[in-house]
Amino acid sequence: MLAGEVKSPGSFSLRTLDFLKSLSQEEAKQVERLAPFVIQKEFVAYDPPASGVLESQGTDYGFLKSLADLGVVSSARRGASRSIPSQQPDRFETGLIAYRRVLVVRHEDAKKTVNLGAYAVTPIGREVLGLGAFQPNEAHLRGVGEAIKRQGFEVLLARWTQLTETSGQYSDPEEL
C-alpha cells in the first residue's frame, strides 16, 4: 500500500492510513473473511438464500456487527437495504460485480428496481478491501442471484474482465 501511495500520492485517505496503522492481525483476518461476500465493493447482500450461505460461513450478524464496530461496514442492523436501478434508459440492465464474477440482471421494464437486504461497506472498508486480491464466494453470489430472480428479473452469472477503470466485459454467462 505504501508503494502505491508513493507512486500516486493521495490514493488512500489519511483516515484509511490511520486505520491500517492501528489494525490488529485478528482484525485484518476478519476483513479478509468478509471480502468474498462484498459486491460492487459497496455492500454485502443478506437476502435468503444468500443469508444461509453467510451464516454457514460464520459471517453472521455478530460477525458483521464487529466489522461495523471496526468501521468496515456502516451498519450491521437488520432491515438495512440497497436499491439498484437500471444502467440503461430503455430496459432494466445492470451488472453486479464481485471481483472476477458478475451478476447480469435484466428486465424489460427500465423503471423496475432490484431491492436487496444489505450491509453497506464504508469508504475505509472499500479502500482496505481494494488492497487485496480476493475471489467471490460463489455460493453466496448464486444466492444473491436467486434472491434477485425471485423479484422477477432474468439473472446471469458470468466471468468478469475489467478493461478500464470504468468498463469491462462479461463472458461465459450461465442463466440462474
PDB file of C-alpha atoms in Angstrom:
ATOM      1  CA  MET A   1       0.000   0.000   0.000  1.00  0.00           C
ATOM      2  CA  LEU A   2       2.827   2.382   0.826  1.00  0.00           C
ATOM      3  CA  ALA A   3       4.368   1.750  -2.608  1.00  0.00           C
ATOM      4  CA  GLY A   4       1.054   2.721  -4.186  1.00  0.00           C
ATOM      5  CA  GLU A   5       0.892   5.861  -2.082  1.00  0.00           C
ATOM      6  CA  VAL A   6       4.440   6.834  -3.149  1.00  0.00           C
ATOM      7  CA  LYS A   7       3.578   6.261  -6.850  1.00  0.00           C
ATOM      8  CA  SER A   8       0.320   8.151  -6.608  1.00  0.00           C
ATOM      9  CA  PRO A   9       0.139  10.392  -3.531  1.00  0.00           C
ATOM     10  CA  GLY A  10      -3.345  10.831  -2.144  1.00  0.00           C
ATOM     11  CA  SER A  11      -4.625   7.479  -3.428  1.00  0.00           C
ATOM     12  CA  PHE A  12      -5.524   6.496   0.144  1.00  0.00           C
ATOM     13  CA  SER A  13      -7.218   8.748   2.659  1.00  0.00           C
ATOM     14  CA  LEU A  14      -5.395   9.705   5.837  1.00  0.00           C
ATOM     15  CA  ARG A  15      -8.229   8.025   7.712  1.00  0.00           C
ATOM     16  CA  THR A  16      -7.535   4.727   5.944  1.00  0.00           C
ATOM     17  CA  LEU A  17      -3.798   5.027   6.582  1.00  0.00           C
ATOM     18  CA  ASP A  18      -4.537   5.635  10.266  1.00  0.00           C
ATOM     19  CA  PHE A  19      -6.995   2.722  10.295  1.00  0.00           C
ATOM     20  CA  LEU A  20      -4.385   0.353   8.862  1.00  0.00           C
ATOM     21  CA  LYS A  21      -1.758   1.558  11.309  1.00  0.00           C
ATOM     22  CA  SER A  22      -3.931   0.512  14.237  1.00  0.00           C
ATOM     23  CA  LEU A  23      -5.387  -2.680  12.677  1.00  0.00           C
ATOM     24  CA  SER A  24      -4.548  -5.854  14.587  1.00  0.00           C
ATOM     25  CA  GLN A  25      -3.757  -9.132  12.865  1.00  0.00           C
ATOM     26  CA  GLU A  26      -7.063 -10.615  14.076  1.00  0.00           C
ATOM     27  CA  GLU A  27      -8.998  -7.612  12.737  1.00  0.00           C
ATOM     28  CA  ALA A  28      -7.195  -7.913   9.387  1.00  0.00           C
ATOM     29  CA  LYS A  29      -8.269 -11.567   9.231  1.00  0.00           C
ATOM     30  CA  GLN A  30     -11.867 -10.501   9.864  1.00  0.00           C
ATOM     31  CA  VAL A  31     -11.722  -8.048   6.951  1.00  0.00           C
ATOM     32  CA  GLU A  32     -10.197 -10.773   4.788  1.00  0.00           C
ATOM     33  CA  ARG A  33     -13.004 -13.140   5.801  1.00  0.00           C
ATOM     34  CA  LEU A  34     -15.605 -10.542   4.747  1.00  0.00           C
ATOM     35  CA  ALA A  35     -14.074  -9.846   1.323  1.00  0.00           C
ATOM     36  CA  PRO A  36     -15.532 -12.811  -0.655  1.00  0.00           C
ATOM     37  CA  PHE A  37     -19.068 -11.624   0.173  1.00  0.00           C
ATOM     38  CA  VAL A  38     -18.665  -7.997  -0.977  1.00  0.00           C
ATOM     39  CA  ILE A  39     -20.456  -6.962  -4.173  1.00  0.00           C
ATOM     40  CA  GLN A  40     -19.626  -3.843  -6.190  1.00  0.00           C
ATOM     41  CA  LYS A  41     -17.045  -3.019  -3.476  1.00  0.00           C
ATOM     42  CA  GLU A  42     -20.073  -1.475  -1.742  1.00  0.00           C
ATOM     43  CA  PHE A  43     -22.294  -3.975   0.058  1.00  0.00           C
ATOM     44  CA  VAL A  44     -22.871  -7.463   1.436  1.00  0.00           C
ATOM     45  CA  ALA A  45     -26.313  -8.813   0.472  1.00  0.00           C
ATOM     46  CA  TYR A  46     -28.129 -10.941   3.028  1.00  0.00           C
ATOM     47  CA  ASP A  47     -31.500 -11.860   1.469  1.00  0.00           C
ATOM     48  CA  PRO A  48     -32.308 -15.593   1.502  1.00  0.00           C
ATOM     49  CA  PRO A  49     -30.764 -17.783   0.147  1.00  0.00           C
ATOM     50  CA  ALA A  50     -27.617 -15.602   0.397  1.00  0.00           C
ATOM     51  CA  SER A  51     -28.153 -15.231   4.156  1.00  0.00           C
ATOM     52  CA  GLY A  52     -27.911 -19.000   4.615  1.00  0.00           C
ATOM     53  CA  VAL A  53     -24.518 -19.009   2.912  1.00  0.00           C
ATOM     54  CA  LEU A  54     -23.315 -16.112   5.075  1.00  0.00           C
ATOM     55  CA  GLU A  55     -24.352 -17.910   8.249  1.00  0.00           C
ATOM     56  CA  SER A  56     -22.856 -21.245   7.155  1.00  0.00           C
ATOM     57  CA  GLN A  57     -19.513 -19.462   6.660  1.00  0.00           C
ATOM     58  CA  GLY A  58     -19.606 -17.835  10.104  1.00  0.00           C
ATOM     59  CA  THR A  59     -20.388 -14.448   8.586  1.00  0.00           C
ATOM     60  CA  ASP A  60     -23.460 -13.925  10.704  1.00  0.00           C
ATOM     61  CA  TYR A  61     -24.982 -10.847  12.307  1.00  0.00           C
ATOM     62  CA  GLY A  62     -22.496 -10.896  15.226  1.00  0.00           C
ATOM     63  CA  PHE A  63     -19.534 -11.020  12.859  1.00  0.00           C
ATOM     64  CA  LEU A  64     -20.919  -8.174  10.750  1.00  0.00           C
ATOM     65  CA  LYS A  65     -21.642  -6.153  13.887  1.00  0.00           C
ATOM     66  CA  SER A  66     -17.979  -6.495  14.911  1.00  0.00           C
ATOM     67  CA  LEU A  67     -16.963  -5.196  11.471  1.00  0.00           C
ATOM     68  CA  ALA A  68     -19.390  -2.299  11.896  1.00  0.00           C
ATOM     69  CA  ASP A  69     -17.756  -1.524  15.239  1.00  0.00           C
ATOM     70  CA  LEU A  70     -14.398  -1.623  13.460  1.00  0.00           C
ATOM     71  CA  GLY A  71     -15.674   0.803  10.782  1.00  0.00           C
ATOM     72  CA  VAL A  72     -15.547  -1.511   7.749  1.00  0.00           C
ATOM     73  CA  VAL A  73     -19.305  -1.792   7.265  1.00  0.00           C
ATOM     74  CA  SER A  74     -21.534   1.154   8.061  1.00  0.00           C
ATOM     75  CA  SER A  75     -24.308  -0.592   9.890  1.00  0.00           C
ATOM     76  CA  ALA A  76     -24.991  -4.118  10.935  1.00  0.00           C
ATOM     77  CA  ARG A  77     -28.641  -3.545  11.623  1.00  0.00           C
ATOM     78  CA  ARG A  78     -31.148  -5.937  10.238  1.00  0.00           C
ATOM     79  CA  GLY A  79     -33.518  -4.296   7.821  1.00  0.00           C
ATOM     80  CA  ALA A  80     -30.887  -2.214   6.015  1.00  0.00           C
ATOM     81  CA  SER A  81     -31.402  -2.381   2.260  1.00  0.00           C
ATOM     82  CA  ARG A  82     -29.950  -1.474  -1.104  1.00  0.00           C
ATOM     83  CA  SER A  83     -31.969  -0.363  -4.144  1.00  0.00           C
ATOM     84  CA  ILE A  84     -30.285  -0.896  -7.500  1.00  0.00           C
ATOM     85  CA  PRO A  85     -31.651   0.931 -10.567  1.00  0.00           C
ATOM     86  CA  SER A  86     -31.069   0.141 -14.231  1.00  0.00           C
ATOM     87  CA  GLN A  87     -27.973   1.364 -16.003  1.00  0.00           C
ATOM     88  CA  GLN A  88     -29.921   1.548 -19.287  1.00  0.00           C
ATOM     89  CA  PRO A  89     -32.716   4.031 -20.131  1.00  0.00           C
ATOM     90  CA  ASP A  90     -34.885   1.751 -22.301  1.00  0.00           C
ATOM     91  CA  ARG A  91     -34.778  -1.545 -20.333  1.00  0.00           C
ATOM     92  CA  PHE A  92     -33.526  -2.750 -16.984  1.00  0.00           C
ATOM     93  CA  GLU A  93     -29.952  -3.955 -17.172  1.00  0.00           C
ATOM     94  CA  THR A  94     -27.198  -3.787 -14.623  1.00  0.00           C
ATOM     95  CA  GLY A  95     -24.105  -5.725 -13.650  1.00  0.00           C
ATOM     96  CA  LEU A  96     -23.237  -6.500 -10.041  1.00  0.00           C
ATOM     97  CA  ILE A  97     -19.515  -7.177  -9.962  1.00  0.00           C
ATOM     98  CA  ALA A  98     -17.883  -9.379  -7.354  1.00  0.00           C
ATOM     99  CA  TYR A  99     -14.180  -9.439  -8.225  1.00  0.00           C
ATOM    100  CA  ARG A 100     -13.883 -11.660 -11.332  1.00  0.00           C
ATOM    101  CA  ARG A 101     -17.561 -12.609 -11.449  1.00  0.00           C
ATOM    102  CA  VAL A 102     -20.664 -10.612 -12.329  1.00  0.00           C
ATOM    103  CA  LEU A 103     -24.387 -10.995 -11.934  1.00  0.00           C
ATOM    104  CA  VAL A 104     -26.006  -9.588 -15.069  1.00  0.00           C
ATOM    105  CA  VAL A 105     -29.550  -8.548 -14.180  1.00  0.00           C
ATOM    106  CA  ARG A 106     -32.182  -7.831 -16.847  1.00  0.00           C
ATOM    107  CA  HIS A 107     -35.852  -6.973 -17.190  1.00  0.00           C
ATOM    108  CA  GLU A 108     -37.922  -5.362 -19.940  1.00  0.00           C
ATOM    109  CA  ASP A 109     -39.180  -2.611 -17.576  1.00  0.00           C
ATOM    110  CA  ALA A 110     -36.480   0.065 -17.179  1.00  0.00           C
ATOM    111  CA  LYS A 111     -38.295   1.525 -14.158  1.00  0.00           C
ATOM    112  CA  LYS A 112     -38.052  -1.685 -12.150  1.00  0.00           C
ATOM    113  CA  THR A 113     -35.565  -1.697  -9.250  1.00  0.00           C
ATOM    114  CA  VAL A 114     -33.675  -4.517  -7.541  1.00  0.00           C
ATOM    115  CA  ASN A 115     -34.107  -4.365  -3.764  1.00  0.00           C
ATOM    116  CA  LEU A 116     -31.787  -6.354  -1.518  1.00  0.00           C
ATOM    117  CA  GLY A 117     -31.220  -6.531   2.195  1.00  0.00           C
ATOM    118  CA  ALA A 118     -27.625  -5.370   2.512  1.00  0.00           C
ATOM    119  CA  TYR A 119     -24.908  -4.147   4.812  1.00  0.00           C
ATOM    120  CA  ALA A 120     -23.051  -1.169   3.296  1.00  0.00           C
ATOM    121  CA  VAL A 121     -19.258  -1.125   3.110  1.00  0.00           C
ATOM    122  CA  THR A 122     -17.767   2.167   4.358  1.00  0.00           C
ATOM    123  CA  PRO A 123     -15.268   4.267   2.369  1.00  0.00           C
ATOM    124  CA  ILE A 124     -12.478   2.963   4.620  1.00  0.00           C
ATOM    125  CA  GLY A 125     -13.723  -0.581   4.045  1.00  0.00           C
ATOM    126  CA  ARG A 126     -13.665  -0.059   0.263  1.00  0.00           C
ATOM    127  CA  GLU A 127     -10.099   1.246   0.344  1.00  0.00           C
ATOM    128  CA  VAL A 128      -8.904  -1.582   2.595  1.00  0.00           C
ATOM    129  CA  LEU A 129     -10.665  -4.247   0.510  1.00  0.00           C
ATOM    130  CA  GLY A 130      -9.075  -2.731  -2.600  1.00  0.00           C
ATOM    131  CA  LEU A 131      -5.662  -3.719  -1.283  1.00  0.00           C
ATOM    132  CA  GLY A 132      -6.221  -7.456  -1.648  1.00  0.00           C
ATOM    133  CA  ALA A 133      -6.787  -9.879  -4.494  1.00  0.00           C
ATOM    134  CA  PHE A 134      -9.926 -11.727  -3.457  1.00  0.00           C
ATOM    135  CA  GLN A 135     -12.249 -14.247  -5.030  1.00  0.00           C
ATOM    136  CA  PRO A 136     -16.019 -14.118  -4.567  1.00  0.00           C
ATOM    137  CA  ASN A 137     -17.861 -16.733  -2.557  1.00  0.00           C
ATOM    138  CA  GLU A 138     -19.597 -18.487  -5.438  1.00  0.00           C
ATOM    139  CA  ALA A 139     -22.409 -19.935  -3.311  1.00  0.00           C
ATOM    140  CA  HIS A 140     -23.202 -16.508  -1.841  1.00  0.00           C
ATOM    141  CA  LEU A 141     -23.170 -14.882  -5.274  1.00  0.00           C
ATOM    142  CA  ARG A 142     -25.552 -17.544  -6.587  1.00  0.00           C
ATOM    143  CA  GLY A 143     -27.770 -16.934  -3.541  1.00  0.00           C
ATOM    144  CA  VAL A 144     -27.857 -13.213  -4.313  1.00  0.00           C
ATOM    145  CA  GLY A 145     -28.728 -14.040  -7.926  1.00  0.00           C
ATOM    146  CA  GLU A 146     -31.571 -16.300  -6.765  1.00  0.00           C
ATOM    147  CA  ALA A 147     -32.887 -13.538  -4.466  1.00  0.00           C
ATOM    148  CA  ILE A 148     -32.915 -11.139  -7.427  1.00  0.00           C
ATOM    149  CA  LYS A 149     -34.534 -13.729  -9.690  1.00  0.00           C
ATOM    150  CA  ARG A 150     -37.377 -14.073  -7.152  1.00  0.00           C
ATOM    151  CA  GLN A 151     -38.120 -10.399  -7.817  1.00  0.00           C
ATOM    152  CA  GLY A 152     -38.943 -11.225 -11.444  1.00  0.00           C
ATOM    153  CA  PHE A 153     -35.598 -10.450 -13.089  1.00  0.00           C
ATOM    154  CA  GLU A 154     -33.569 -12.525 -15.519  1.00  0.00           C
ATOM    155  CA  VAL A 155     -30.188 -13.188 -13.869  1.00  0.00           C
ATOM    156  CA  LEU A 156     -26.983 -14.455 -15.456  1.00  0.00           C
ATOM    157  CA  LEU A 157     -23.787 -15.369 -13.620  1.00  0.00           C
ATOM    158  CA  ALA A 158     -20.692 -14.761 -15.747  1.00  0.00           C
ATOM    159  CA  ARG A 159     -16.952 -14.198 -15.679  1.00  0.00           C
ATOM    160  CA  TRP A 160     -15.930 -10.532 -15.486  1.00  0.00           C
ATOM    161  CA  THR A 161     -12.910  -8.898 -17.089  1.00  0.00           C
ATOM    162  CA  GLN A 162     -12.178  -5.290 -16.108  1.00  0.00           C
ATOM    163  CA  LEU A 163     -10.919  -3.490 -19.231  1.00  0.00           C
ATOM    164  CA  THR A 164     -10.557   0.091 -17.974  1.00  0.00           C
ATOM    165  CA  GLU A 165     -11.261   1.817 -14.692  1.00  0.00           C
ATOM    166  CA  THR A 166     -14.898   2.317 -15.714  1.00  0.00           C
ATOM    167  CA  SER A 167     -15.684  -0.556 -18.073  1.00  0.00           C
ATOM    168  CA  GLY A 168     -15.350  -4.267 -18.601  1.00  0.00           C
ATOM    169  CA  GLN A 169     -16.961  -7.217 -20.280  1.00  0.00           C
ATOM    170  CA  TYR A 170     -18.575 -10.446 -19.278  1.00  0.00           C
ATOM    171  CA  SER A 171     -18.167 -13.900 -20.782  1.00  0.00           C
ATOM    172  CA  ASP A 172     -19.393 -17.463 -20.280  1.00  0.00           C
ATOM    173  CA  PRO A 173     -22.831 -16.460 -18.947  1.00  0.00           C
ATOM    174  CA  GLU A 174     -24.911 -19.038 -17.103  1.00  0.00           C
ATOM    175  CA  GLU A 175     -28.611 -18.420 -16.505  1.00  0.00           C
ATOM    176  CA  LEU A 176     -29.660 -18.784 -12.881  1.00  0.00           C
TER     177      LEU A 176
END
